[in-house]
Amino acid sequence: MKKTVIRSKTVWRVVTTQLRAQYILLALGLGALLLLPAISVLFAAGNEWYMKSLAGMLGFLKDETVFFCGMLPMMFFALLLAVLQFSYLFHRARVDGVHSLPVTRVELFLGRVGAAVLAMAAGAVLFAASALSALLFAVPQFFPDTWYVVLENAVMIFVGGLAIYFFTAMCAAFAGSVWEMVLSTAVLGLGGTVANVCVGWLVRASIPVSAYSVSGDVFSPYILPWETVVNHETWMLLPLALWIVVPFAVGFWGFCRRRSELGEGGFATGFQKLVRAVTALDAALVMSILSLYMFRSSYAMYVLCGAVAAIASGLVLHLLYTHSPKGMWKAARWSAAGLCAAAVLNLCVAMGWIGVPRIPEEDEVAAVRVDTSVEEAGWNTETGGMIGSYTETVWNEYNDEEMRFLNVETGEDVLNTVEPGSVDRADVQKAVALARSMLEAQRARHFPFLPQADGVWRGSTPAPPYKIFRLEEKLYLEGRTVTLSCRDLFDGERTDGMLADAAALASSETYDRAPNREAAVSAAIAIRPFVYSEVKETPPDLEIPEADREAVRARLVEAARRDNAGLPAPEDAPDEAVLAALFGLDMEDVEKMGGVQIEVEPDAEVAFSGGVLLTSQRGKPDRYASAEGVRAKIGGGMQTMTFESGASTNVMVPQLVDVYPGQGANLFPEALQIYLEYADRT
Amino acid sequence: MIEVRDLTKRFGEARALSHVDLCVETGRIVGLVGSNGAGKSTLLRVLSGVYRPDEGTAAVDGAPVYENVAVKERMIFVPDSPVFEAGATLRSTARLYAAFYPRYDWKKYEKLCGVFPLAEKKRISTMSKGMQRQAALISALSAAPDYLLLDEVFDGLDPVIRRLLKRVIANEVAERGMTVLIASHNLRELEDFCDTVGLLHEGGVLLEKEIDELHLGMHRVQVVFAQPVSDEALRAALDVVSLERTGTLVTLVLRGEREAAEEKLAALRPVFCEFLPLSLEEVFISEMESVGYDAARVLE
């Protein structure tokens, strides 16, 4: 076997000639990556919203900056770089010039890749340098807690750019013309995601209690980088790395084996077969799904439309590739392969091999939560429409509690939601049994799982009366949650029995009194001063009695004085000024105010400073973090101000009330204690 | 030495080259002629390592060309439409060649820049087709190749530059023993320049001969006889390739030694006899007709 010698000097020469050849693109791309981050950070520095807190700035840096000012320019940069570097393959005279040089194909490929990697690395470095410089000069107070985010962003856009570059280069190595490269890039880059979305839809439209959790992002080198930065998920770098390694290896192999004449006459390539198959797969899935809406969930039309779409896609592609129907039957086998893949996916869903959730064993489940409602309706079999319905919702006894959820959030963006539920082992046992009976019920009624538009079975609905019920059960496991949501039509004793079991579970003595629930309530009480929740003691939608108004007002002012030290204290300024400052009211309105009724959203959050490490010793916090960077948050909502004249006006409560450094520190530790206890349990 | 043995190159279903055999000795200037689609450019691309042979071998000094850097460093291919990088100048193109060809001779480059009337720092894209070709040739010749492969190199060049280029190449051949392979469909252009000419047709080499041999072995004669001589008598007496009559004037193309033909014609007692020069094209047409090819179709 002939040994391939790679001469590093020659590779470097290719790198430098490539960099020189693409100087216009380099100037534009690197210029954008240098200027845009700085401009965006300077914009954020001038924006009150982002400057309000560290979390605001972190949110900005983890979202807008990195996407619009980093990833998007890098994506275009990488795409254009690959297209420009490899488009010579489709131009005979250019191929003559390049391939007659005393450089091996291996060196040519590595040189091009090296130039691209260098260019993109320079782009990422410029991005980081630009953003860090702007942070340092414009918002130095946030720099210590944000610099690492900028570096993470730089890594993400670099890796994302590499994925797009290598994928496009791989497509170029196999394509016979520029447009074929574009077509292959689009079809193969998005085909997997389209198929995945279709299968997800198919599962939901076929299986009432369904689960299809494969993320569609991982199937596309174009969507995955976007998702990585928008969600700021560093773990996504791993699948992104696969999108680098595999296209690099395949592209390298394809480039080195590529015949120079491939770009001259559009000779058929093996790549075209793959494009035909993927196109047929996607076309079959998309068209068959659309047929459900067009032909009232006819399964015959579902199958027919899928087949027709696959055949049509094959014909169109064949004409595009060859400009002639000649040889169509021979090429049709690849479209048939795509159609077969679609059929296999349908079969997997129909047989419940994918999409049916696995019920965990009882000992895997830590807590359970059940929500259910039932609707009884008549069905007019002639018109296919409903005739009257009523809804009955089964709630637990704490239904009227305001504080149903408590979100505890750290500066690291870890969000823990405290919900009503049960950790009682008997409840867990019942919940698991209920989940199993839900799956058995659907198998008895629906198997094989055939797709229906909106997941609603038409034409096979049993005679009235029947019930539509929604039963959602959450099983909390170590590190994950299994959600079973049943939303189809069931009838007979089995349904009634399941509903009764669910209602019994949701209103049991142990349910809703679980430690996490207790933690939520306690934490809510603890953080009330942060969120001015004394006001919540006034039941919503009730006028404050005349006699109590002064007292409520006084407590509100007291809360403000205590937690907003930066504002004028009552003894220094009139109470009205405090109110005005709190809720952004005009002083004139405040002076006229005779009473106040405030409604706020029941969510509350405690955000711990990202820079403060929280640890605990035997469930107790080993130290109390200072209140620096801590904020309390109330959801936005309308508040009604009633004036002495009897007139009232609605005012939007500020969506966020932040507690700034040094404020509320004396109230914070209790909430922290509860958070840690909760965190230890879960 | 360039050796091509049983070389076949296919493009899909079509055969561009079919079992081609060719041998080019070192220090020779060889012309490749043939009609459009005959396979001239394809053969040059195989020889320059752009294309990989499907069957057979293309070797230089015994080593295959494809993916052989050592061979390609001594060989330069100037295609029929040379392409330059965006914004390239003659100087930047020379730098590009210098980066990849270890024997690149900047002195020679300077000398050639003095010979050919080109502005070094002018963008090549703004130059005429002929000037672009000159730029490619200057860059190529400066690399001091042992083997120079030229595809339709004289197209677009004015007569002065054509003559200049031929002289420069001839000097390189004389001084360094450079081997030149030129593909062209213009036989007249090669006539006074090449040592050997090969004729390609439908992917195969029909003919490969020394120019002198072609010229010396064929003669056109215009003759008027005192007494009528039949075609049969003429064909019996002489090696007639073609024969035409215009009144009493008989025009013959004869193969063989001139002296022997003169003697045989003298025996037929002509009243007028004149030997005229044959162009290379006419020699080719005659040769091809003699081997059964429709020459008019082969040489368009």
XYZ file of N, CA, C and O in Angstrom, chain A residues 523-534 536 559-560 562-564 582 604-608 626-627 629-634 656-660 662-672:
192
model
N -40.684 28.676 52.531
C -39.804 29.598 51.814
C -40.572 30.819 51.340
O -40.080 31.947 51.390
N -41.782 30.575 50.940
C -42.600 31.683 50.471
C -42.832 32.680 51.592
O -42.764 33.897 51.401
N -43.102 32.131 52.767
C -43.316 33.022 53.914
C -42.031 33.790 54.217
O -42.041 34.994 54.476
N -40.938 33.055 54.125
C -39.657 33.684 54.455
C -39.301 34.816 53.509
O -38.696 35.805 53.917
N -39.653 34.638 52.295
C -39.224 35.661 51.332
C -40.298 36.710 51.111
O -40.147 37.583 50.273
N -41.365 36.628 51.855
C -42.412 37.609 51.651
C -41.906 39.049 51.722
O -42.309 39.877 50.914
N -41.066 39.353 52.662
C -40.608 40.753 52.707
C -39.940 41.188 51.409
O -39.987 42.350 51.052
N -39.338 40.239 50.756
C -38.682 40.595 49.505
C -39.713 41.002 48.461
O -39.472 41.854 47.636
N -40.801 40.312 48.486
C -41.768 40.523 47.412
C -42.973 41.337 47.879
O -43.974 41.392 47.193
N -42.837 41.927 49.038
C -43.934 42.768 49.562
C -45.213 41.971 49.659
O -46.290 42.423 49.330
N -45.049 40.712 50.050
C -46.213 39.851 49.974
C -47.162 40.035 51.148
O -48.165 39.356 51.238
N -46.832 40.961 52.041
C -47.847 41.291 53.048
C -49.133 41.687 52.367
O -50.226 41.403 52.834
N -50.317 40.456 49.908
C -51.067 39.290 49.454
C -52.039 38.789 50.517
O -52.885 37.952 50.218
N -42.483 47.889 54.751
C -41.736 46.916 53.949
C -40.785 47.613 52.994
O -39.634 47.217 52.827
N -41.278 48.648 52.418
C -40.447 49.393 51.475
C -39.271 50.028 52.198
O -38.138 49.997 51.723
N -37.835 49.035 54.857
C -36.906 48.035 55.329
C -36.060 47.451 54.181
O -34.878 47.209 54.315
N -36.703 47.212 53.088
C -36.043 46.479 52.009
C -35.493 47.365 50.905
O -34.878 46.888 49.977
N -35.760 48.603 50.987
C -35.263 49.502 49.949
C -34.540 50.674 50.584
O -34.981 51.805 50.539
N -41.899 53.037 44.527
C -42.076 51.594 44.412
C -42.799 51.207 43.151
O -42.419 50.265 42.458
N -42.614 33.438 42.895
C -41.552 34.178 43.582
C -40.244 33.443 43.356
O -40.211 32.224 43.262
N -39.216 34.167 43.227
C -37.917 33.534 42.998
C -36.878 34.155 43.913
O -36.948 35.339 44.215
N -35.971 33.347 44.321
C -34.797 33.880 44.998
C -33.608 33.521 44.123
O -33.386 32.352 43.819
N -32.914 34.516 43.709
C -31.767 34.248 42.843
C -30.496 34.484 43.632
O -30.287 35.563 44.176
N -29.712 33.449 43.717
C -28.472 33.579 44.462
C -27.373 34.086 43.541
O -27.376 33.789 42.349
N -23.879 36.881 51.442
C -24.359 38.248 51.609
C -25.499 38.455 50.624
O -25.721 37.649 49.713
N -26.196 39.480 50.837
C -27.345 39.715 49.960
C -26.913 40.281 48.617
O -27.736 40.547 47.769
N -26.199 40.677 45.078
C -26.587 39.910 43.916
C -27.859 39.117 44.112
O -28.305 38.417 43.228
N -28.443 39.224 45.262
C -29.685 38.491 45.502
C -30.850 39.350 45.064
O -30.853 40.564 45.239
N -31.810 38.732 44.515
C -32.971 39.525 44.122
C -34.232 38.758 44.481
O -34.250 37.528 44.537
N -35.229 39.490 44.717
C -36.548 38.892 44.862
C -37.321 39.300 43.619
O -37.059 40.338 43.018
N -38.223 38.469 43.263
C -38.880 38.739 41.991
C -40.373 38.499 42.142
O -40.782 37.497 42.723
N -41.136 39.399 41.661
C -42.567 39.125 41.574
C -42.962 39.235 40.121
O -42.424 40.036 39.374
N -40.232 43.148 37.747
C -39.162 42.706 38.638
C -38.931 43.765 39.701
O -38.826 44.936 39.399
N -38.908 43.327 40.918
C -38.462 44.235 41.971
C -37.179 43.632 42.503
O -37.180 42.543 43.064
N -36.105 44.276 42.259
C -34.819 43.718 42.671
C -34.387 44.261 44.018
O -34.637 45.415 44.331
N -33.758 43.393 44.766
C -33.163 43.827 46.016
C -31.679 44.012 45.741
O -30.999 43.082 45.346
N -31.228 45.185 45.934
C -29.852 45.494 45.554
C -28.897 45.229 46.704
O -29.319 44.991 47.830
N -26.844 44.896 49.847
C -26.999 45.491 51.171
C -28.430 45.551 51.654
O -28.694 45.886 52.806
N -29.348 45.195 50.813
C -30.754 45.296 51.227
C -31.325 43.907 51.493
O -31.054 42.972 50.769
N -32.135 43.827 52.486
C -32.827 42.586 52.761
C -31.932 41.485 53.281
O -32.343 40.332 53.350
N -30.712 41.828 53.634
C -29.762 40.794 54.038
C -30.246 40.055 55.278
O -30.025 38.852 55.417
N -30.931 40.757 56.148
C -31.353 40.121 57.385
C -32.481 39.122 57.167
O -32.738 38.271 57.997
N -33.151 39.227 56.026
C -34.269 38.325 55.767
C -33.874 37.141 54.887
O -34.568 36.159 54.800
N -32.758 37.279 54.302
C -32.371 36.307 53.300
C -31.997 34.932 53.849
O -32.379 33.917 53.280
N -31.261 34.871 54.948
C -30.759 33.565 55.396
C -31.848 32.516 55.579
O -31.630 31.340 55.302
N -32.994 32.927 56.034
C -34.047 31.941 56.268
C -34.456 31.268 54.947
O -34.624 30.048 54.879
N -34.595 32.102 53.945
C -34.941 31.548 52.627
C -33.835 30.640 52.124
O -34.097 29.580 51.549
N -32.624 31.050 52.395
C -31.482 30.246 51.954
C -31.492 28.887 52.644
O -31.264 27.844 52.015
